[in-house]
Amino acid sequence: MAQAVGDPGRTRGYEGDAAREAAVEAALAQLDLDTKAHLLSGQDMWTLPALPHIGLRSLVMSDGPIGVRGVHWSAEDPSVALPSPTALAATWDPELARRAGVLLAQEARRKGVHVLLAPTVNLHRSPLGGRHFEAYSEDPYLTGRIGTGYVRGVQSGGVGTTVKHFVANDAETERFTVDNQLSERTLRELYLAPFEAIVANAHPWGIMTAYNTVNGTTMTEHRHLVNEVLRGEWGFDGFNVSDWTAARSTAGAMTGGLDVAMPGPDTVYGAPLAEAVRAGRVAESVVDDAVRRVLRLAARVGVLDGAEPVVPAAELPPPVDGEGLAREIARRSFVLVRNENGALPLKPHTRIALIGGAARDARVLGGGSATVFPARTVSPLEGLTEALPDGALSYALGADPNEQLTVAEKGFALRAICRDATGAVIGTRSAPSGQIQWFGSDLPDGVTHEMLHTVELRGAFTPRESGRHTFGIKGAGEFTLAVAGTTYYDGVQRPADGDPFAAFFGAPVPHAEVELAEGEPVEVSLTYVVSFPEDAPFTTVGFSLGHQDPRRAPEELIAEAAESARAADTAVVVVATTDAVESEGFDRVSLRLPGHQDELVRAVAAANPNTVVVVNSGSPVELPWREEVAAVLLTWFPGQSGGAALADVLTGAHEPGGRLPTTWGTLEAAPVTQVTPKGGELPYTEGVFIGYRAWDRQGATPSYVFGHGLGYTEWTYDGIEVHDLKATVRLTNTGTRPGGEVVQLYAAPADPGPDRPARWLAAFATVTAEAGESVVAVLDIPRRTFEIWDEPGGAWVFVKGSYEIEAGRSISDRRAATTINV
């Protein structure tokens, strides 16, 4: 009989801390006020300044939730692209999250990065949250466990983390200014809880404070939450960096606990901070504390002379196969929510009709700051073509999720050419797609902002189908667009409605329709005349070349797909969201799939009842046809190896290992949908009732409940015992093949009253077993499970009484229970 233990563990302190602190103090003693203030203001977009006279090298940060982009928006140094954070949480495996962190630390070291701007541990308060895909879960305990594993993994590789976005940064609408208003109890029990758990159990070296305001105080100045709670109560000793451009006030930020204002060089720190100290508005001792924390980080990651890094080179983890781990995480994150009559895995020697634009052009990652450029991605079409015998697979487009132009990618080979005012070439760089996004000093070698006059995206486009192709531009400014030697646009494109972010997050504006032949390359050129607004917080060169394949009537495409499905034994339809409906920078207004994908699924299911639908989205979407199809598999944003992982799961080489980390339902039935502030304020009127807590409270039935997920085998729960807050769950794999199970433990008070949920997640563990094998899961139930935050007393209170401890497969599928009194 095997045994699995669900124990979060605890980490505190590091060998050599005293020596590192001595080196920090020695370095600090050599700094004058101006130098200290300079250090706390970013040097550029991603780095802090070096101070050679104290042996401090430049400290480098990079976005890093699912991959390490580094300091350049370029594919010249590709990055491993893991599945989205929500996918990682769907594995319910902190150890797998730790392994992901180890890989990302390896990537960071390779790229010269010392600190990852990750993980995101905000909660899925509402399904409309635009950045949903970059956070883990609606549940604070699951979020804390996965985040703890991630931080431990990254920092075991000698690279720092910044747990973000502290705190209550749960939507994108008016994200820079919104005042989120919530009770202290709601803060403590939900939104602060993952941060608290990670500080206690992983000892992160950094925290990032958010754009938003909480209860009237902007987070970069929130003395109570940063200095009193994070540092005072929890003992956090790392550095606090602002989200980019979030710092607004010199004295307010410094006295509120913000150590570093990013990006540099022009921030509220630097010269303004030195002047504030001299004017008596800020005590120099407070600046010293901030510098001390920055130097401590530098010592930990090994960029301060005289200080041994926490992880010396000889103790680094062994190398990790990035492509292999990306594939493993993907297949273990896939959630099989429906599987009628054993539709999956696919039967051998059968004909498969693969359908959907997303099967050919998979969306492997979310947009915004999570963007990285992998060396290779595997689409579902590529993965299944590789896995199935010749002749077993057919493909039909059926429906394209993209109703607008997208950034040029498939079929384009582009390069960015920089010229000065005379037209002379001063530098070039590869363009991973038709998007140029150069922040601050991130420019091609030899190029400076002062010299740069134009940037031309030039190269070849090889169409994959004949017809009228549409080309366009995303961005604001003066552009010239030419295709096959003909200039189609030469003018100034202005931001829609005067909103500069509409140009950044919006869709490309069409400017040319060109008749092209399949397989015949043509030259494409888009030239941008560079300009830098005087009021911009940092210099940016940003624009995109857009493209859309020839459009055909939706009815015609769907009819072709239905005919393909009718001729096959099984139809596999891949549906997806797009970056026009799900991305950083804006919230969603609907949970419906874009385009004609719902009509496609219904037509295919009518033609072939053995239809499997693969859902490629980072967060919940509505599935109005879910009872009409044989199987539904949720694959999130599956990373660079998503197509290979999909083939692994569909063919049965591996079973889908995921369980839902968040509830899936319709927008109409969703309990929490308010993400738009009124008068700049967004009250969290639901209190502690979000996610499954809220669905349960209002008596609504979602499409698929929290924790749900099917495998390819069956399990029986043989019993549960609880002694001294340690639960022992016995279960047996009663199926015919090996498999895995996520044992979920819920606590349900006998009398919750109106102010407590009916039940909540208390612990979980993953187990594996051969067919017929019995296993034991041992789960430690945290004391916090039975505590609530007492607002009048300002403290946690242990709520004594009777609780049912329930073990099962989801929040609603509870298989074994026992009652305890605490």
PDB file of N, CA and C in Angstrom, residues 203-251:
ATOM      1  N   HIS A 203       9.515  32.068   2.203  1.00  0.00           N
ATOM      2  CA  HIS A 203      10.476  33.147   2.467  1.00  0.00           C
ATOM      3  C   HIS A 203      10.874  33.868   1.176  1.00  0.00           C
ATOM      4  N   PRO A 204       9.914  34.463   0.476  1.00  0.00           N
ATOM      5  CA  PRO A 204      10.254  35.130  -0.793  1.00  0.00           C
ATOM      6  C   PRO A 204      11.179  36.313  -0.569  1.00  0.00           C
ATOM      7  N   TRP A 205      11.996  36.592  -1.568  1.00  0.00           N
ATOM      8  CA  TRP A 205      12.960  37.689  -1.463  1.00  0.00           C
ATOM      9  C   TRP A 205      12.389  39.011  -1.949  1.00  0.00           C
ATOM     10  N   GLY A 206      11.156  38.980  -2.487  1.00  0.00           N
ATOM     11  CA  GLY A 206      10.569  40.224  -2.968  1.00  0.00           C
ATOM     12  C   GLY A 206       9.057  40.170  -2.996  1.00  0.00           C
ATOM     13  N   ILE A 207       8.459  41.359  -2.965  1.00  0.00           N
ATOM     14  CA  ILE A 207       7.013  41.554  -3.124  1.00  0.00           C
ATOM     15  C   ILE A 207       6.838  42.707  -4.098  1.00  0.00           C
ATOM     16  N   MET A 208       5.819  42.648  -4.950  1.00  0.00           N
ATOM     17  CA  MET A 208       5.488  43.776  -5.809  1.00  0.00           C
ATOM     18  C   MET A 208       4.163  44.374  -5.358  1.00  0.00           C
ATOM     19  N   THR A 209       4.182  45.682  -5.062  1.00  0.00           N
ATOM     20  CA  THR A 209       2.940  46.352  -4.704  1.00  0.00           C
ATOM     21  C   THR A 209       2.223  46.825  -5.963  1.00  0.00           C
ATOM     22  N   ALA A 210       0.896  46.817  -5.886  1.00  0.00           N
ATOM     23  CA  ALA A 210       0.029  46.946  -7.051  1.00  0.00           C
ATOM     24  C   ALA A 210      -0.265  48.393  -7.403  1.00  0.00           C
ATOM     25  N   TYR A 211      -0.919  48.556  -8.562  1.00  0.00           N
ATOM     26  CA  TYR A 211      -1.375  49.877  -8.998  1.00  0.00           C
ATOM     27  C   TYR A 211      -2.509  50.404  -8.139  1.00  0.00           C
ATOM     28  N   ASN A 212      -3.397  49.518  -7.750  1.00  0.00           N
ATOM     29  CA  ASN A 212      -4.675  49.941  -7.188  1.00  0.00           C
ATOM     30  C   ASN A 212      -4.557  50.521  -5.785  1.00  0.00           C
ATOM     31  N   THR A 213      -5.648  51.118  -5.377  1.00  0.00           N
ATOM     32  CA  THR A 213      -5.818  51.639  -4.021  1.00  0.00           C
ATOM     33  C   THR A 213      -6.660  50.654  -3.227  1.00  0.00           C
ATOM     34  N   VAL A 214      -6.389  50.538  -1.948  1.00  0.00           N
ATOM     35  CA  VAL A 214      -7.198  49.715  -1.053  1.00  0.00           C
ATOM     36  C   VAL A 214      -7.682  50.582   0.095  1.00  0.00           C
ATOM     37  N   ASN A 215      -8.991  50.714   0.186  1.00  0.00           N
ATOM     38  CA  ASN A 215      -9.625  51.473   1.265  1.00  0.00           C
ATOM     39  C   ASN A 215      -9.048  52.879   1.413  1.00  0.00           C
ATOM     40  N   GLY A 216      -8.840  53.524   0.263  1.00  0.00           N
ATOM     41  CA  GLY A 216      -8.456  54.933   0.262  1.00  0.00           C
ATOM     42  C   GLY A 216      -6.978  55.221   0.187  1.00  0.00           C
ATOM     43  N   THR A 217      -6.121  54.199   0.278  1.00  0.00           N
ATOM     44  CA  THR A 217      -4.665  54.409   0.220  1.00  0.00           C
ATOM     45  C   THR A 217      -4.077  53.585  -0.911  1.00  0.00           C
ATOM     46  N   THR A 218      -3.340  54.269  -1.806  1.00  0.00           N
ATOM     47  CA  THR A 218      -2.733  53.537  -2.912  1.00  0.00           C
ATOM     48  C   THR A 218      -1.704  52.549  -2.370  1.00  0.00           C
ATOM     49  N   MET A 219      -1.595  51.377  -3.015  1.00  0.00           N
ATOM     50  CA  MET A 219      -0.803  50.303  -2.429  1.00  0.00           C
ATOM     51  C   MET A 219       0.680  50.620  -2.342  1.00  0.00           C
ATOM     52  N   THR A 220       1.218  51.472  -3.197  1.00  0.00           N
ATOM     53  CA  THR A 220       2.636  51.817  -3.079  1.00  0.00           C
ATOM     54  C   THR A 220       2.905  52.726  -1.892  1.00  0.00           C
ATOM     55  N   GLU A 221       1.832  53.146  -1.197  1.00  0.00           N
ATOM     56  CA  GLU A 221       1.995  54.006  -0.021  1.00  0.00           C
ATOM     57  C   GLU A 221       1.273  53.437   1.201  1.00  0.00           C
ATOM     58  N   HIS A 222       0.924  52.152   1.150  1.00  0.00           N
ATOM     59  CA  HIS A 222       0.056  51.574   2.176  1.00  0.00           C
ATOM     60  C   HIS A 222       0.874  51.108   3.378  1.00  0.00           C
ATOM     61  N   ARG A 223       1.144  52.052   4.253  1.00  0.00           N
ATOM     62  CA  ARG A 223       1.975  51.773   5.432  1.00  0.00           C
ATOM     63  C   ARG A 223       1.403  50.629   6.275  1.00  0.00           C
ATOM     64  N   HIS A 224       0.079  50.628   6.460  1.00  0.00           N
ATOM     65  CA  HIS A 224      -0.522  49.595   7.311  1.00  0.00           C
ATOM     66  C   HIS A 224      -0.294  48.205   6.731  1.00  0.00           C
ATOM     67  N   LEU A 225      -0.613  48.016   5.460  1.00  0.00           N
ATOM     68  CA  LEU A 225      -0.505  46.679   4.892  1.00  0.00           C
ATOM     69  C   LEU A 225       0.936  46.264   4.626  1.00  0.00           C
ATOM     70  N   VAL A 226       1.809  47.203   4.272  1.00  0.00           N
ATOM     71  CA  VAL A 226       3.199  46.861   3.960  1.00  0.00           C
ATOM     72  C   VAL A 226       4.052  46.807   5.223  1.00  0.00           C
ATOM     73  N   ASN A 227       4.099  47.905   5.965  1.00  0.00           N
ATOM     74  CA  ASN A 227       5.011  47.961   7.115  1.00  0.00           C
ATOM     75  C   ASN A 227       4.469  47.239   8.343  1.00  0.00           C
ATOM     76  N   GLU A 228       3.173  47.370   8.581  1.00  0.00           N
ATOM     77  CA  GLU A 228       2.620  46.785   9.803  1.00  0.00           C
ATOM     78  C   GLU A 228       2.235  45.319   9.641  1.00  0.00           C
ATOM     79  N   VAL A 229       1.606  44.968   8.518  1.00  0.00           N
ATOM     80  CA  VAL A 229       1.163  43.587   8.328  1.00  0.00           C
ATOM     81  C   VAL A 229       2.263  42.739   7.688  1.00  0.00           C
ATOM     82  N   LEU A 230       2.659  43.095   6.455  1.00  0.00           N
ATOM     83  CA  LEU A 230       3.632  42.289   5.717  1.00  0.00           C
ATOM     84  C   LEU A 230       4.955  42.163   6.470  1.00  0.00           C
ATOM     85  N   ARG A 231       5.502  43.292   6.891  1.00  0.00           N
ATOM     86  CA  ARG A 231       6.812  43.254   7.553  1.00  0.00           C
ATOM     87  C   ARG A 231       6.695  43.026   9.057  1.00  0.00           C
ATOM     88  N   GLY A 232       5.740  43.705   9.674  1.00  0.00           N
ATOM     89  CA  GLY A 232       5.635  43.617  11.121  1.00  0.00           C
ATOM     90  C   GLY A 232       5.081  42.291  11.604  1.00  0.00           C
ATOM     91  N   GLU A 233       3.854  41.954  11.175  1.00  0.00           N
ATOM     92  CA  GLU A 233       3.218  40.729  11.661  1.00  0.00           C
ATOM     93  C   GLU A 233       3.835  39.476  11.050  1.00  0.00           C
ATOM     94  N   TRP A 234       4.110  39.515   9.736  1.00  0.00           N
ATOM     95  CA  TRP A 234       4.559  38.295   9.061  1.00  0.00           C
ATOM     96  C   TRP A 234       6.063  38.130   9.047  1.00  0.00           C
ATOM     97  N   GLY A 235       6.811  39.185   9.318  1.00  0.00           N
ATOM     98  CA  GLY A 235       8.268  39.071   9.353  1.00  0.00           C
ATOM     99  C   GLY A 235       8.937  39.048   7.989  1.00  0.00           C
ATOM    100  N   PHE A 236       8.279  39.573   6.958  1.00  0.00           N
ATOM    101  CA  PHE A 236       8.880  39.625   5.631  1.00  0.00           C
ATOM    102  C   PHE A 236      10.116  40.510   5.648  1.00  0.00           C
ATOM    103  N   ASP A 237      11.250  40.005   5.134  1.00  0.00           N
ATOM    104  CA  ASP A 237      12.500  40.766   5.180  1.00  0.00           C
ATOM    105  C   ASP A 237      13.048  41.076   3.788  1.00  0.00           C
ATOM    106  N   GLY A 238      12.228  40.862   2.745  1.00  0.00           N
ATOM    107  CA  GLY A 238      12.682  41.103   1.385  1.00  0.00           C
ATOM    108  C   GLY A 238      12.423  42.529   0.937  1.00  0.00           C
ATOM    109  N   PHE A 239      12.623  42.772  -0.364  1.00  0.00           N
ATOM    110  CA  PHE A 239      12.436  44.123  -0.885  1.00  0.00           C
ATOM    111  C   PHE A 239      11.054  44.259  -1.508  1.00  0.00           C
ATOM    112  N   ASN A 240      10.579  45.500  -1.564  1.00  0.00           N
ATOM    113  CA  ASN A 240       9.259  45.812  -2.103  1.00  0.00           C
ATOM    114  C   ASN A 240       9.455  46.710  -3.317  1.00  0.00           C
ATOM    115  N   VAL A 241       9.070  46.201  -4.501  1.00  0.00           N
ATOM    116  CA  VAL A 241       9.204  46.965  -5.740  1.00  0.00           C
ATOM    117  C   VAL A 241       7.811  47.343  -6.230  1.00  0.00           C
ATOM    118  N   SER A 242       7.692  48.530  -6.793  1.00  0.00           N
ATOM    119  CA  SER A 242       6.412  48.951  -7.335  1.00  0.00           C
ATOM    120  C   SER A 242       6.100  48.207  -8.614  1.00  0.00           C
ATOM    121  N   ASP A 243       4.807  48.031  -8.917  1.00  0.00           N
ATOM    122  CA  ASP A 243       4.450  47.700 -10.282  1.00  0.00           C
ATOM    123  C   ASP A 243       4.893  48.875 -11.144  1.00  0.00           C
ATOM    124  N   TRP A 244       5.097  48.605 -12.435  1.00  0.00           N
ATOM    125  CA  TRP A 244       5.739  49.595 -13.300  1.00  0.00           C
ATOM    126  C   TRP A 244       4.871  50.854 -13.443  1.00  0.00           C
ATOM    127  N   THR A 245       5.436  51.983 -13.019  1.00  0.00           N
ATOM    128  CA  THR A 245       4.833  53.336 -12.998  1.00  0.00           C
ATOM    129  C   THR A 245       3.816  53.508 -11.875  1.00  0.00           C
ATOM    130  N   ALA A 246       3.743  52.588 -10.925  1.00  0.00           N
ATOM    131  CA  ALA A 246       2.721  52.686  -9.880  1.00  0.00           C
ATOM    132  C   ALA A 246       3.054  53.715  -8.806  1.00  0.00           C
ATOM    133  N   ALA A 247       4.347  54.005  -8.597  1.00  0.00           N
ATOM    134  CA  ALA A 247       4.733  54.937  -7.524  1.00  0.00           C
ATOM    135  C   ALA A 247       4.345  56.362  -7.912  1.00  0.00           C
ATOM    136  N   ARG A 248       3.684  57.058  -6.995  1.00  0.00           N
ATOM    137  CA  ARG A 248       3.120  58.373  -7.314  1.00  0.00           C
ATOM    138  C   ARG A 248       3.674  59.506  -6.463  1.00  0.00           C
ATOM    139  N   SER A 249       4.150  59.195  -5.271  1.00  0.00           N
ATOM    140  CA  SER A 249       4.553  60.235  -4.324  1.00  0.00           C
ATOM    141  C   SER A 249       5.866  59.852  -3.663  1.00  0.00           C
ATOM    142  N   THR A 250       6.797  60.776  -3.613  1.00  0.00           N
ATOM    143  CA  THR A 250       8.106  60.485  -3.028  1.00  0.00           C
ATOM    144  C   THR A 250       7.991  60.164  -1.542  1.00  0.00           C
ATOM    145  N   ALA A 251       7.489  61.094  -0.770  1.00  0.00           N
ATOM    146  CA  ALA A 251       7.410  60.884   0.676  1.00  0.00           C
ATOM    147  C   ALA A 251       6.385  59.810   1.018  1.00  0.00           C
TER     148      ALA A 251
END
